[in-house]
mmCIF file of C-alpha atoms and ligand atoms in Angstrom:
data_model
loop_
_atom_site.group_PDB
_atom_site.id
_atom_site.type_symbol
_atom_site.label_atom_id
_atom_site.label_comp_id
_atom_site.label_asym_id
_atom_site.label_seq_id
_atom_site.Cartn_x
_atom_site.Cartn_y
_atom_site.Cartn_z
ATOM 1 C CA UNK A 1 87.491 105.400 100.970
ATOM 2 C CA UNK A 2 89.009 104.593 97.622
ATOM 3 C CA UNK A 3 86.682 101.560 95.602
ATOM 4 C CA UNK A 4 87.713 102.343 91.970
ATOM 5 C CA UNK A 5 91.649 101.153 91.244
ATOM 6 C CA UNK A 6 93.522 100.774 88.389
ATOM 7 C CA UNK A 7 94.836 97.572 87.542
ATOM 8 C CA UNK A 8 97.766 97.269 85.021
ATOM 9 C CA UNK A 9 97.635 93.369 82.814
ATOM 10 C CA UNK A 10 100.607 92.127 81.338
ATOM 11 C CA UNK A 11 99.372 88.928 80.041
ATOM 12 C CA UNK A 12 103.110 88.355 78.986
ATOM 13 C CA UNK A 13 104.620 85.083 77.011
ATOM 14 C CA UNK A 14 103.685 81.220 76.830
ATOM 15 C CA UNK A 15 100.635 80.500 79.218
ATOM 16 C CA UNK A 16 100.893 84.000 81.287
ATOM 17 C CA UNK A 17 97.902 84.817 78.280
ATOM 18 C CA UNK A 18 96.041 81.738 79.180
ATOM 19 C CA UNK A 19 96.187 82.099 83.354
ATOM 20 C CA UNK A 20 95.757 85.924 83.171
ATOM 21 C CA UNK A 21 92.859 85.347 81.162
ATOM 22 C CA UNK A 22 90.999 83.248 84.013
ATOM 23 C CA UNK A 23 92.380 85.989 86.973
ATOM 24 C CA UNK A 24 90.641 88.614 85.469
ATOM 25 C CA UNK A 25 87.149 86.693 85.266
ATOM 26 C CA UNK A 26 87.469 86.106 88.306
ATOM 27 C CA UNK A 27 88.554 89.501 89.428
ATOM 28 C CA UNK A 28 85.520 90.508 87.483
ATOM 29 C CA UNK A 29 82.949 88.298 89.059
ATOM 30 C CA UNK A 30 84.309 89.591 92.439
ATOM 31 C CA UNK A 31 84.132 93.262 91.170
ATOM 32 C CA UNK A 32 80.160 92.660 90.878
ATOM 33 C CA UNK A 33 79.326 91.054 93.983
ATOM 34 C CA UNK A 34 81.225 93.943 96.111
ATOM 35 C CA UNK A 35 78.893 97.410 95.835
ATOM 36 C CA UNK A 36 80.979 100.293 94.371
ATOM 37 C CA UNK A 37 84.292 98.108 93.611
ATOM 38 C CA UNK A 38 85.276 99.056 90.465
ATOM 39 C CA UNK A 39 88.641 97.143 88.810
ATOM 40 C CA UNK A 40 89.608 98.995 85.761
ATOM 41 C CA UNK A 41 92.112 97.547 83.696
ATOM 42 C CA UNK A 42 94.307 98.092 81.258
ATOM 43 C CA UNK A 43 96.256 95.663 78.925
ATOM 44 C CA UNK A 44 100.116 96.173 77.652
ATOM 45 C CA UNK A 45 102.487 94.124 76.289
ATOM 46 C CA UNK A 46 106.246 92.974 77.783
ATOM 47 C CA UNK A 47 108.150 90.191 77.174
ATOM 48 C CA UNK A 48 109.788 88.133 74.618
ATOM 49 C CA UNK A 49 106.790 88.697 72.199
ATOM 50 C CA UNK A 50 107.180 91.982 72.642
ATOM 51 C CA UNK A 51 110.969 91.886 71.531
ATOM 52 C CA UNK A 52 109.646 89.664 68.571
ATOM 53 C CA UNK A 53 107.459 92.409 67.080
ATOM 54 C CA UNK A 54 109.355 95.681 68.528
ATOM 55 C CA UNK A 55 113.087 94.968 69.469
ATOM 56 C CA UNK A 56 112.276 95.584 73.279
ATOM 57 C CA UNK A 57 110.852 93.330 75.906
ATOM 58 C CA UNK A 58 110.368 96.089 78.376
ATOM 59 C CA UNK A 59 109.826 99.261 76.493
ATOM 60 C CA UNK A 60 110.829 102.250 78.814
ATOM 61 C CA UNK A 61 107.124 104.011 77.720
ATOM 62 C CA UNK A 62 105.856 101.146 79.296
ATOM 63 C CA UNK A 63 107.215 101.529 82.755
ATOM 64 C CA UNK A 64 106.462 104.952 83.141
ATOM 65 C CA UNK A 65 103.207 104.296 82.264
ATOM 66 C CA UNK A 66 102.747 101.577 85.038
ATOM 67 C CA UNK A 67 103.884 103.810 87.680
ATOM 68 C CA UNK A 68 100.621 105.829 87.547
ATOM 69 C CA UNK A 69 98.817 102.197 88.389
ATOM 70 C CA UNK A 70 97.066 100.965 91.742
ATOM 71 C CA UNK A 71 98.453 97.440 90.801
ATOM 72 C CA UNK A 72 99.953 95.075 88.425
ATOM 73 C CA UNK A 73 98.658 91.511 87.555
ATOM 74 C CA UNK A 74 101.330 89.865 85.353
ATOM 75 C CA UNK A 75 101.369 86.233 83.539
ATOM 76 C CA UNK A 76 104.358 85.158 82.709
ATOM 77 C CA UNK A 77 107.776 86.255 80.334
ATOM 78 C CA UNK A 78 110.246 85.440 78.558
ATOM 79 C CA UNK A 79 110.846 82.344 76.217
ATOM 80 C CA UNK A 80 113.830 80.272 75.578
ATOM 81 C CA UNK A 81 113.983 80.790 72.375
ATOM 82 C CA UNK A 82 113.840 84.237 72.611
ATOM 83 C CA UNK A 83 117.643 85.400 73.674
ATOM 84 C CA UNK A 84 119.710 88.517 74.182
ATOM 85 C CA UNK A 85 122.594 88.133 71.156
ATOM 86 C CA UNK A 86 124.801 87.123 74.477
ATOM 87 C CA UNK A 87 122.505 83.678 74.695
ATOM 88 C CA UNK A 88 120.803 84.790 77.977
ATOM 89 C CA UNK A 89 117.738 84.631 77.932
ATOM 90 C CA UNK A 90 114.836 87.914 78.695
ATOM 91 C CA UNK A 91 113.741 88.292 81.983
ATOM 92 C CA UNK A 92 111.876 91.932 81.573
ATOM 93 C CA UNK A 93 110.005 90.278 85.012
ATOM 94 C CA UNK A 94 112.827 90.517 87.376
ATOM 95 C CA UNK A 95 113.913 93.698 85.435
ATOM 96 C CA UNK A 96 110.789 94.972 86.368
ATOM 97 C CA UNK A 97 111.128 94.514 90.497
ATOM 98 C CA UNK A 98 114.383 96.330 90.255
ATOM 99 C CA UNK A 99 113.137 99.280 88.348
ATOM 100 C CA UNK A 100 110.582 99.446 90.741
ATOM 101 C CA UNK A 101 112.224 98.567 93.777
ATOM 102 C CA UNK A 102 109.965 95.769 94.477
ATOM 103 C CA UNK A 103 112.500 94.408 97.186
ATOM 104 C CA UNK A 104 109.602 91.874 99.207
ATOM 105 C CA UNK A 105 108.902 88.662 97.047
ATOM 106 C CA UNK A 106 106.099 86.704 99.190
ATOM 107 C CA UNK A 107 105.376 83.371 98.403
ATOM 108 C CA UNK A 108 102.672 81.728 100.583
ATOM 109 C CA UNK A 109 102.142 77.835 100.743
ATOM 110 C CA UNK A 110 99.112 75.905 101.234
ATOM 111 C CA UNK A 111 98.437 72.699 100.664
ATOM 112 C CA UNK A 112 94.998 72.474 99.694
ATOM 113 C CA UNK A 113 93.778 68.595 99.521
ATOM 114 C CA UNK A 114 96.219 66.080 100.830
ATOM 115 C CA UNK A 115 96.249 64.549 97.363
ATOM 116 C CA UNK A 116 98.490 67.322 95.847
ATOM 117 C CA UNK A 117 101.343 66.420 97.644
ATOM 118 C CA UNK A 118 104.203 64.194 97.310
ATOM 119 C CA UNK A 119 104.438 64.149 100.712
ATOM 120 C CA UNK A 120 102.555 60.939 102.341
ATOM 121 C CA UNK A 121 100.010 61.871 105.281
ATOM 122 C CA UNK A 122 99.808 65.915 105.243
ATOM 123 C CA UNK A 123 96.344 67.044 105.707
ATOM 124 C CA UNK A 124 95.135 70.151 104.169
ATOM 125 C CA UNK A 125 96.457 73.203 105.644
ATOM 126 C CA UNK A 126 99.235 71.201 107.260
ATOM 127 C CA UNK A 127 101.402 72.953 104.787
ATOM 128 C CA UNK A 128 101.153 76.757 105.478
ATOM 129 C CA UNK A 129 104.027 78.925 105.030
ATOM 130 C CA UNK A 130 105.477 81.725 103.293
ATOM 131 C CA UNK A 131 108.430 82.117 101.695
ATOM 132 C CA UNK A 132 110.238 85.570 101.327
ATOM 133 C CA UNK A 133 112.255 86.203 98.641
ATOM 134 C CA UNK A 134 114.694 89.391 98.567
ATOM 135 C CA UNK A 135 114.496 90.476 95.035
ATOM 136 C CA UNK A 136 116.491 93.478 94.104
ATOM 137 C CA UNK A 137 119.669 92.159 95.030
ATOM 138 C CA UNK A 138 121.587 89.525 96.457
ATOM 139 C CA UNK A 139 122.942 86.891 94.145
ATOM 140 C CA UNK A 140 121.197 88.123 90.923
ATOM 141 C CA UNK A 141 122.750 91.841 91.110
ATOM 142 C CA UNK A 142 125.674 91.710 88.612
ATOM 143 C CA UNK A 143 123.949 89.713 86.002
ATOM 144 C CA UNK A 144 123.432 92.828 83.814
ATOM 145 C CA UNK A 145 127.504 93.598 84.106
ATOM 146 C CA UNK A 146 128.766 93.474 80.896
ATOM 147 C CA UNK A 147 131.273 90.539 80.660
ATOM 148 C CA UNK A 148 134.443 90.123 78.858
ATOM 149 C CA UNK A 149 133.558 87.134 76.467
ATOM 150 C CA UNK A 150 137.519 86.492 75.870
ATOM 151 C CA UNK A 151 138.268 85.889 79.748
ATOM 152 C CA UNK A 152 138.188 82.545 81.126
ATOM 153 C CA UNK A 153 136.381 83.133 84.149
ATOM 154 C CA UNK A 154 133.384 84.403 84.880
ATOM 155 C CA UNK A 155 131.635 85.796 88.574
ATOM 156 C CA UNK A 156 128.092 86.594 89.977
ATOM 157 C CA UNK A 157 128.192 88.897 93.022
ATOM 158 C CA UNK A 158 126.088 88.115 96.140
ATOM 159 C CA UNK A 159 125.434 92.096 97.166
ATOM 160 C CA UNK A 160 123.440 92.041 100.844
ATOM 161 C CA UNK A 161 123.224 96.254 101.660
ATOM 162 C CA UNK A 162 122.340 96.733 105.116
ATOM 163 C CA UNK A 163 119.886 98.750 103.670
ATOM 164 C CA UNK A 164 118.503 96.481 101.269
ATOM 165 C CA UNK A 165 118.625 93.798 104.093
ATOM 166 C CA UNK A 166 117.184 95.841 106.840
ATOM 167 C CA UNK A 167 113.859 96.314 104.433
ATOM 168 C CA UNK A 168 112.966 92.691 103.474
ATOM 169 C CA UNK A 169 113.871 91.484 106.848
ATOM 170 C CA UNK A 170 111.477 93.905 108.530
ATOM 171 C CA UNK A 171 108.879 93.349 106.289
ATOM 172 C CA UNK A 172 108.992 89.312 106.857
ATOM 173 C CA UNK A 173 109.041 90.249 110.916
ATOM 174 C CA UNK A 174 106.008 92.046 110.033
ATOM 175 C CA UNK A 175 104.209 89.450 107.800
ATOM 176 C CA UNK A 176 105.299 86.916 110.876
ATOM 177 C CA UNK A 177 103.643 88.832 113.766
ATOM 178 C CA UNK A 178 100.246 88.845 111.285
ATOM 179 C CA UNK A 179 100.679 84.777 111.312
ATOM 180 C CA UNK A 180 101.926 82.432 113.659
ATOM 181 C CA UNK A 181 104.613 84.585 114.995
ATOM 182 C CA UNK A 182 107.688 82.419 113.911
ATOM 183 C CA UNK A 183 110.211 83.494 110.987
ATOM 184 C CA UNK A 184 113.247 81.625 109.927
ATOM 185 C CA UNK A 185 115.862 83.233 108.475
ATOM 186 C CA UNK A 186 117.435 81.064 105.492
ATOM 187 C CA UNK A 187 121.473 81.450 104.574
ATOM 188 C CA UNK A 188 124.629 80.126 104.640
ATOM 189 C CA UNK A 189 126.455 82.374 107.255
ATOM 190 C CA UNK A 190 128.366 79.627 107.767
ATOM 191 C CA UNK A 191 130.368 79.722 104.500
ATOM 192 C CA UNK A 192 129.550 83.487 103.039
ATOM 193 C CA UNK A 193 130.811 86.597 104.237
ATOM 194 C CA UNK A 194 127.855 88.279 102.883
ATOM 195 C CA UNK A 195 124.933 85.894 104.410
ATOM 196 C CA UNK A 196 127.051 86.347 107.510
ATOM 197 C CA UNK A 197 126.261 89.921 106.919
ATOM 198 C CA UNK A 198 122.598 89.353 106.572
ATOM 199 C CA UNK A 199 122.427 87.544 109.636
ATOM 200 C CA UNK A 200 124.134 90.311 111.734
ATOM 201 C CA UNK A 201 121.332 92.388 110.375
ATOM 202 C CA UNK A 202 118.629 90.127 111.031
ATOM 203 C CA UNK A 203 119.853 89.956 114.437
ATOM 204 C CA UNK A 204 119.659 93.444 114.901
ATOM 205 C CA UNK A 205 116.094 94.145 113.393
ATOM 206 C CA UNK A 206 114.823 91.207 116.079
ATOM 207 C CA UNK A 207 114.652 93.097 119.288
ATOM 208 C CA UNK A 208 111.910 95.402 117.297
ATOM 209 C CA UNK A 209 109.623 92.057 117.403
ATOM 210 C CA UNK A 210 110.159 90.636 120.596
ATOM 211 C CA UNK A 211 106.560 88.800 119.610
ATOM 212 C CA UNK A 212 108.369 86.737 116.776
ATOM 213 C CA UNK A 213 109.869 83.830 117.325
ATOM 214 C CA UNK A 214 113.237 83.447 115.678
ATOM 215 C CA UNK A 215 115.842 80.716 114.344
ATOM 216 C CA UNK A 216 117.621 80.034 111.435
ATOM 217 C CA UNK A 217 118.796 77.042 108.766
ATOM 218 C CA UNK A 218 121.721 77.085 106.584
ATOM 219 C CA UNK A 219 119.887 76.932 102.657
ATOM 220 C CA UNK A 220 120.974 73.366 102.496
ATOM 221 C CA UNK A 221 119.288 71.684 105.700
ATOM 222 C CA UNK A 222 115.972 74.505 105.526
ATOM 223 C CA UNK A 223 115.796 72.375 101.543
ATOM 224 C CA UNK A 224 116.122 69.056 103.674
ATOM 225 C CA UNK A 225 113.714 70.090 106.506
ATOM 226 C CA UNK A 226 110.952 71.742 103.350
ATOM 227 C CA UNK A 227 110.668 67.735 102.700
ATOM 228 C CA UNK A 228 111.155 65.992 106.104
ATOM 229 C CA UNK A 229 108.815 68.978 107.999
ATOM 230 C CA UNK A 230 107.205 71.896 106.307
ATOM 231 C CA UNK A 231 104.416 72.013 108.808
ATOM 232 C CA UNK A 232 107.251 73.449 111.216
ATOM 233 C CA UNK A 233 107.365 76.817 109.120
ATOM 234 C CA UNK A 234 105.421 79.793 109.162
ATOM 235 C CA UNK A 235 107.561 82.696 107.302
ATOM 236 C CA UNK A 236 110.731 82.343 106.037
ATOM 237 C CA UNK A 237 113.459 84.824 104.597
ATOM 238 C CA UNK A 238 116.613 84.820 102.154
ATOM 239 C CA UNK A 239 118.291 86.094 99.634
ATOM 240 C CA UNK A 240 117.318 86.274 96.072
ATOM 241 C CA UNK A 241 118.769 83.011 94.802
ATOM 242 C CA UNK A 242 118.612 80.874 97.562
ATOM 243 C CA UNK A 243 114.515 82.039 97.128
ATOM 244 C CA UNK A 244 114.431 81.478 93.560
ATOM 245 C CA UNK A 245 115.537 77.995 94.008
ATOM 246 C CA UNK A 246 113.530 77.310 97.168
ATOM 247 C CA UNK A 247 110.355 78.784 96.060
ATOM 248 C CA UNK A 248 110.076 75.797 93.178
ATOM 249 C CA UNK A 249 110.916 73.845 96.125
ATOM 250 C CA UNK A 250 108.288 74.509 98.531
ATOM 251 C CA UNK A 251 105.887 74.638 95.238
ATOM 252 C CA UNK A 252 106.253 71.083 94.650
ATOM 253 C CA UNK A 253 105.218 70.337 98.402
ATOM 254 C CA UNK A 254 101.794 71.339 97.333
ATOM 255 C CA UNK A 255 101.158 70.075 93.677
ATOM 256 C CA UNK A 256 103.766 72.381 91.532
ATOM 257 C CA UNK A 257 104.106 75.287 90.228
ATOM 258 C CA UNK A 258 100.409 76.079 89.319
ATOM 259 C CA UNK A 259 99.678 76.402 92.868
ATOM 260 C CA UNK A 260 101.926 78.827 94.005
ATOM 261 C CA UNK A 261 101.301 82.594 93.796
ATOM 262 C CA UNK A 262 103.562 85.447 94.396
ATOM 263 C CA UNK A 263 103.427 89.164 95.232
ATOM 264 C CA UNK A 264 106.256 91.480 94.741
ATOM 265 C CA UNK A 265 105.946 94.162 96.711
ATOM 266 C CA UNK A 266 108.117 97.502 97.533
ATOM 267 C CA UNK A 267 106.779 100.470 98.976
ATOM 268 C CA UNK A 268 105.172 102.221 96.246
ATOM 269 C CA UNK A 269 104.605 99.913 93.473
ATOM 270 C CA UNK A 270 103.591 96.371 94.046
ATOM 271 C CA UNK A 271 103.133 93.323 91.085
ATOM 272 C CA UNK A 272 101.207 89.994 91.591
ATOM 273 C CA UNK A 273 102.026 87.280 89.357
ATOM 274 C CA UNK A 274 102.012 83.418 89.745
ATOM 275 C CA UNK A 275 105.620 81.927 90.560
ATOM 276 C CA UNK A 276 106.154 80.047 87.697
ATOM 277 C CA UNK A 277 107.620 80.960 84.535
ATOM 278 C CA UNK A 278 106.007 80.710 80.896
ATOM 279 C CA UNK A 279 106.019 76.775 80.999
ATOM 280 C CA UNK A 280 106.489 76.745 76.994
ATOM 281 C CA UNK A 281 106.014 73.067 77.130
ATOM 282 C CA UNK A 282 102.409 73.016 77.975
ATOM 283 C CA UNK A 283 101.879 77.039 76.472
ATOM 284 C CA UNK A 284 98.583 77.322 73.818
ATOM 285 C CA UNK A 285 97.323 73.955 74.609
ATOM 286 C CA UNK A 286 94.963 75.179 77.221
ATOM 287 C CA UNK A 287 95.880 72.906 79.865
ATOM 288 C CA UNK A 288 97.930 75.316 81.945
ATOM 289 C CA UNK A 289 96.448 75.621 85.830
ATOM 290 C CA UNK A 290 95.194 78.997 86.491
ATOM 291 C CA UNK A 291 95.274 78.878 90.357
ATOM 292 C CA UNK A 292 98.169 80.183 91.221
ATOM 293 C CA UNK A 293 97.592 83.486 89.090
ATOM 294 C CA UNK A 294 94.193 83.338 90.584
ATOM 295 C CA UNK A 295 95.373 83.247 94.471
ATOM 296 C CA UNK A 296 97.664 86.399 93.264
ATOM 297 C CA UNK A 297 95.051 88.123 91.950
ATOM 298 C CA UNK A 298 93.693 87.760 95.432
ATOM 299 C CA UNK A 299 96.924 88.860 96.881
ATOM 300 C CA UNK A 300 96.585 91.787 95.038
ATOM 301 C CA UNK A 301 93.278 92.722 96.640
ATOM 302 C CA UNK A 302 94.320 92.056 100.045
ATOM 303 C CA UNK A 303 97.061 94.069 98.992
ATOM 304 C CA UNK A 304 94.813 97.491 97.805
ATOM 305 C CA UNK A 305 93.558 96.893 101.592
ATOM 306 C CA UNK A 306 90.126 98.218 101.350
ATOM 307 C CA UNK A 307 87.229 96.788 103.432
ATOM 308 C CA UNK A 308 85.742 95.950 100.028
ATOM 309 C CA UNK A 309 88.842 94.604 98.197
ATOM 310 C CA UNK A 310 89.553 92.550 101.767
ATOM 311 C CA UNK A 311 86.825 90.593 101.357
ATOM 312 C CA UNK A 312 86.814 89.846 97.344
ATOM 313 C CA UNK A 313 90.109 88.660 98.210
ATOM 314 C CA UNK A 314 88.675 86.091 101.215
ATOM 315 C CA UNK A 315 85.653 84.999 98.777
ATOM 316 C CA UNK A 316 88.386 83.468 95.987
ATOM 317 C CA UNK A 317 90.245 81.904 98.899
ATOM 318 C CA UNK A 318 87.201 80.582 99.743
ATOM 319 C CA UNK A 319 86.469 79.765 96.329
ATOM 320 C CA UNK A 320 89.478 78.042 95.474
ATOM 321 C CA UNK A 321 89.398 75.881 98.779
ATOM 322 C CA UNK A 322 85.482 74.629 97.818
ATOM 323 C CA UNK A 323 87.017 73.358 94.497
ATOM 324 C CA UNK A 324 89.899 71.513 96.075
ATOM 325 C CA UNK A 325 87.755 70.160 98.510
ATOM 326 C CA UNK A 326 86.547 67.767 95.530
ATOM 327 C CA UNK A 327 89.511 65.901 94.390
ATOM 328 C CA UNK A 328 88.403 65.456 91.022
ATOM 329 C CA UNK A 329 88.221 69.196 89.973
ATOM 330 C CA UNK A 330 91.851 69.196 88.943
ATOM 331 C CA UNK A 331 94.120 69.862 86.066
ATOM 332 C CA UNK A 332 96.615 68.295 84.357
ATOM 333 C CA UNK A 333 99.683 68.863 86.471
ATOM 334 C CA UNK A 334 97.535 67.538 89.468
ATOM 335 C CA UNK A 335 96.645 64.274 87.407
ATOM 336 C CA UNK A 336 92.837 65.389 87.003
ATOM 337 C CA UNK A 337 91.302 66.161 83.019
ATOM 338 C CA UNK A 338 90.257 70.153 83.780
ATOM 339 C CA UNK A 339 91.090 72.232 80.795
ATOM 340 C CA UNK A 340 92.406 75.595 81.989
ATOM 341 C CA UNK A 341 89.172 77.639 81.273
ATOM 342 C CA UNK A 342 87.717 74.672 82.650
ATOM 343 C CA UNK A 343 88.912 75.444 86.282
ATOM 344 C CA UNK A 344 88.243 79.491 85.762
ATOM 345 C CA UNK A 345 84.507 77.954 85.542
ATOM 346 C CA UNK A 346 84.711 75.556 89.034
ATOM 347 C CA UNK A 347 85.958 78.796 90.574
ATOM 348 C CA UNK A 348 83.489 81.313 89.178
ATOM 349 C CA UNK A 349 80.934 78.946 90.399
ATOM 350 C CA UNK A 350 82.313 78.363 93.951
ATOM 351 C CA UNK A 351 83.100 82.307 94.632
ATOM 352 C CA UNK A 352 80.427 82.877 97.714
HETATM 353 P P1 ATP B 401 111.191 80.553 85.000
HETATM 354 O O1 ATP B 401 112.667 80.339 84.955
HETATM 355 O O2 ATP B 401 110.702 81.665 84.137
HETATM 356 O O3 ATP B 401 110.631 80.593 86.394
HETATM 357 P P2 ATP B 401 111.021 77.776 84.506
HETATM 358 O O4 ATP B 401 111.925 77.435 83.388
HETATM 359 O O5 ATP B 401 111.482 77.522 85.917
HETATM 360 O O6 ATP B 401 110.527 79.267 84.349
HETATM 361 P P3 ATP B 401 108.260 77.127 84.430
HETATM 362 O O7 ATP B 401 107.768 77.869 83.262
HETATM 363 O O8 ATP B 401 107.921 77.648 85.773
HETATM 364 O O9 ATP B 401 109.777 76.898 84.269
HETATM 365 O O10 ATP B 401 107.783 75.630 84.326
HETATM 366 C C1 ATP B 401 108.381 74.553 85.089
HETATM 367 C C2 ATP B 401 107.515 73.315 84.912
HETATM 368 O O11 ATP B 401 106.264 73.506 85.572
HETATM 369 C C3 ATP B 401 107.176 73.025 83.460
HETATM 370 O O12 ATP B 401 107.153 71.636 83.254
HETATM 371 C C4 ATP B 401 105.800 73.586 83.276
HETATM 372 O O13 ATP B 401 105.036 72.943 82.306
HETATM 373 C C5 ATP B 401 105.188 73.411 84.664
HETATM 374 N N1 ATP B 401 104.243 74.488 84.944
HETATM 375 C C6 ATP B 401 104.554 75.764 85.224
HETATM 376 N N2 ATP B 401 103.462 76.492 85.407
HETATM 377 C C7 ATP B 401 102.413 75.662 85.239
HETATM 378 C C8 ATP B 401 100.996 75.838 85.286
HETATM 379 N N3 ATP B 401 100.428 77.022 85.566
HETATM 380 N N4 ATP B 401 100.218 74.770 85.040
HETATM 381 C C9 ATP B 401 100.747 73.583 84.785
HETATM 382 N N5 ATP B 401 102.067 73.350 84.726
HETATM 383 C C10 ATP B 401 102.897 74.388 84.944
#
């Protein structure tokens, strides 16, 4: 069985240096309490720093390179400063899942300490879900079409392919029958041709689960019923937007965006990044929470799937649960005085 893997870093712009920086101690620390796990990585730059120094945020070299990778641990990109001549701003990170086809955006949940929430009177765990994100098409597929700056209208088109659907929807069916068995399906078939669409498919893809329980909430009530009662989901799916927006959401349900991790996944290629963006408010003041980039550097092991990498990823759960168990070990975005490298340490010294 494979134990050596590659592991692509792209530490990225704003405090994706900072939180990388603590994922890959960890990583480490995991790497030499697991005989014959080796994590090799290498480092290469994207992003808006990148443009700064070489006119390109995502340098073509650079993609082929990460194809020949086990896995890719990113930070963050992009800065708003930084802009395309159009004004839009760089997103080589979502370029990046559609060059390579990373369709499955999974975004688990967990409330670790009842503190972290906004939420009165959820105990830890209560809050357990995750949250699938379609992310090589739907609402964000024409934003590369070049647009006709003279006309006085502009359009964004919400592309659902049954193909494209079929895929994301199976894989949430399957992440569902490895939880509690229950997906919700998140649209607004109600008002869009297209979610329509998506619905018809999900329909059809059902009958190959007849384990998983089903329903479904227009994008407007599943944001109502996030606040009034997450604890009722286990996996939910939409489209790309609807998850963009919803993922920030369900974030703040369990102290922000430091705590929420992501995997983008297709079925070669697979990247592992925390969901939030370059936060250039708080970036080089070392004050930026690690966690999330931590619990998707565990993702990424339970992703590689090996015995060995299984279990490195269960000890920094485990790790990052002891910590929160203590609800003074906290950063700033959680109202505790933890530097950033501060928290990398509580972890390190929790990992079993
Ligand atoms: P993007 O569009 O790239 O997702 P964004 O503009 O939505 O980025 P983020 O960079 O995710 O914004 O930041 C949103 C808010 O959350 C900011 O106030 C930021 O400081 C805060 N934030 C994000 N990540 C962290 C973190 N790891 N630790 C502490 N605060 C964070």
């Amino acid at each position: 069985m494979k134990t050596a893997f590659r592991i692509a870093l792209l530490p990225g712009d704003g405090i994706g240096p900072d939180v990388t920086a603590e994922a890959v101690r960890v990583l480490r620390a995991v790497e030499t309490r697991i005989p014959g796990l080796a994590l090799n990585f290498e480092e290469f730059s994207i992003g808006a720093g990148e443009y700064l120094k070489n006119g390109h945020p995502l340098p073509d070299s650079v993609v082929d390179k990460l194809r020949e990778f086990d896995a890719i641990l990113l930070g963050a990109m992009g800065l708003p400063g930084v802009r395309w001549p159009d004004g839009t701003e760089m997103t080589p990170q979502v370029e990046l899942r559609e060059r390579l086809d990373l369709y499955n955006g999974v975004r688990p949940i967990y409330l670790f300490h009842p503190n972290d929430s906004p939420l009165r009177g959820k105990q830890t765990g209560e809050i357990d879900f995750v949250l699938i994100r379609e992310s090589t098409e739907g609402l964000f597929s024409t934003r590369k079409v070049p647009r006709d700056p003279a006309a006085n209208r502009a359009t964004d088109t919400m592309l659902i392919t049954r193909a494209g659907a079929e895929r994301v929807i199976r894989a949430a069916f399957r992440i569902a029958a490895g939880r509690r068995n229950r997906l919700t399906l998140v649209d607004k078939a109600n008002v869009l041709p297209s979610m329509a669409f998506f619905r018809q498919i999900f329909d059809e893809v059902a009958p190959e689960f007849p384990a998983v329980q089903t329903d479904y909430a227009y994008v407007d009530a599943a944001a109502l019923y996030l606040v009034q009662r997450p604890e009722s989901f286990d996996v939910m799916v939409t489209e790309n937007m609807f998850g963009d927006i919803l993922s920030d959401l369900a974030a703040a349900l369990v102290g922000g965006m430091g705590m929420a991790p992501s995997a983008d996944i297709g079925d070669r290629y697979a990247i592992f990044q925390p969901s939030h963006g370059s936060a250039p408010d708080i970036a080089g003041k070392g004050i930026a929470n690690p966690v999330a980039t931590i619990l998707s550097a565990a993702m990424m092991l339970e992703w590689l799937g090996t015995a060995g990498c299984k279990q490195g990823a269960g000890m920094i759960q485990a790790a990052v649960r002891q910590v929160f168990a203590d609800p003074a070990a906290r950063t700033r975005d959680l109202g505790g005085r933890l530097s950033t490298t501060q928290m990398g340490d509580a972890i390190l010294a929790a990992l079993p």
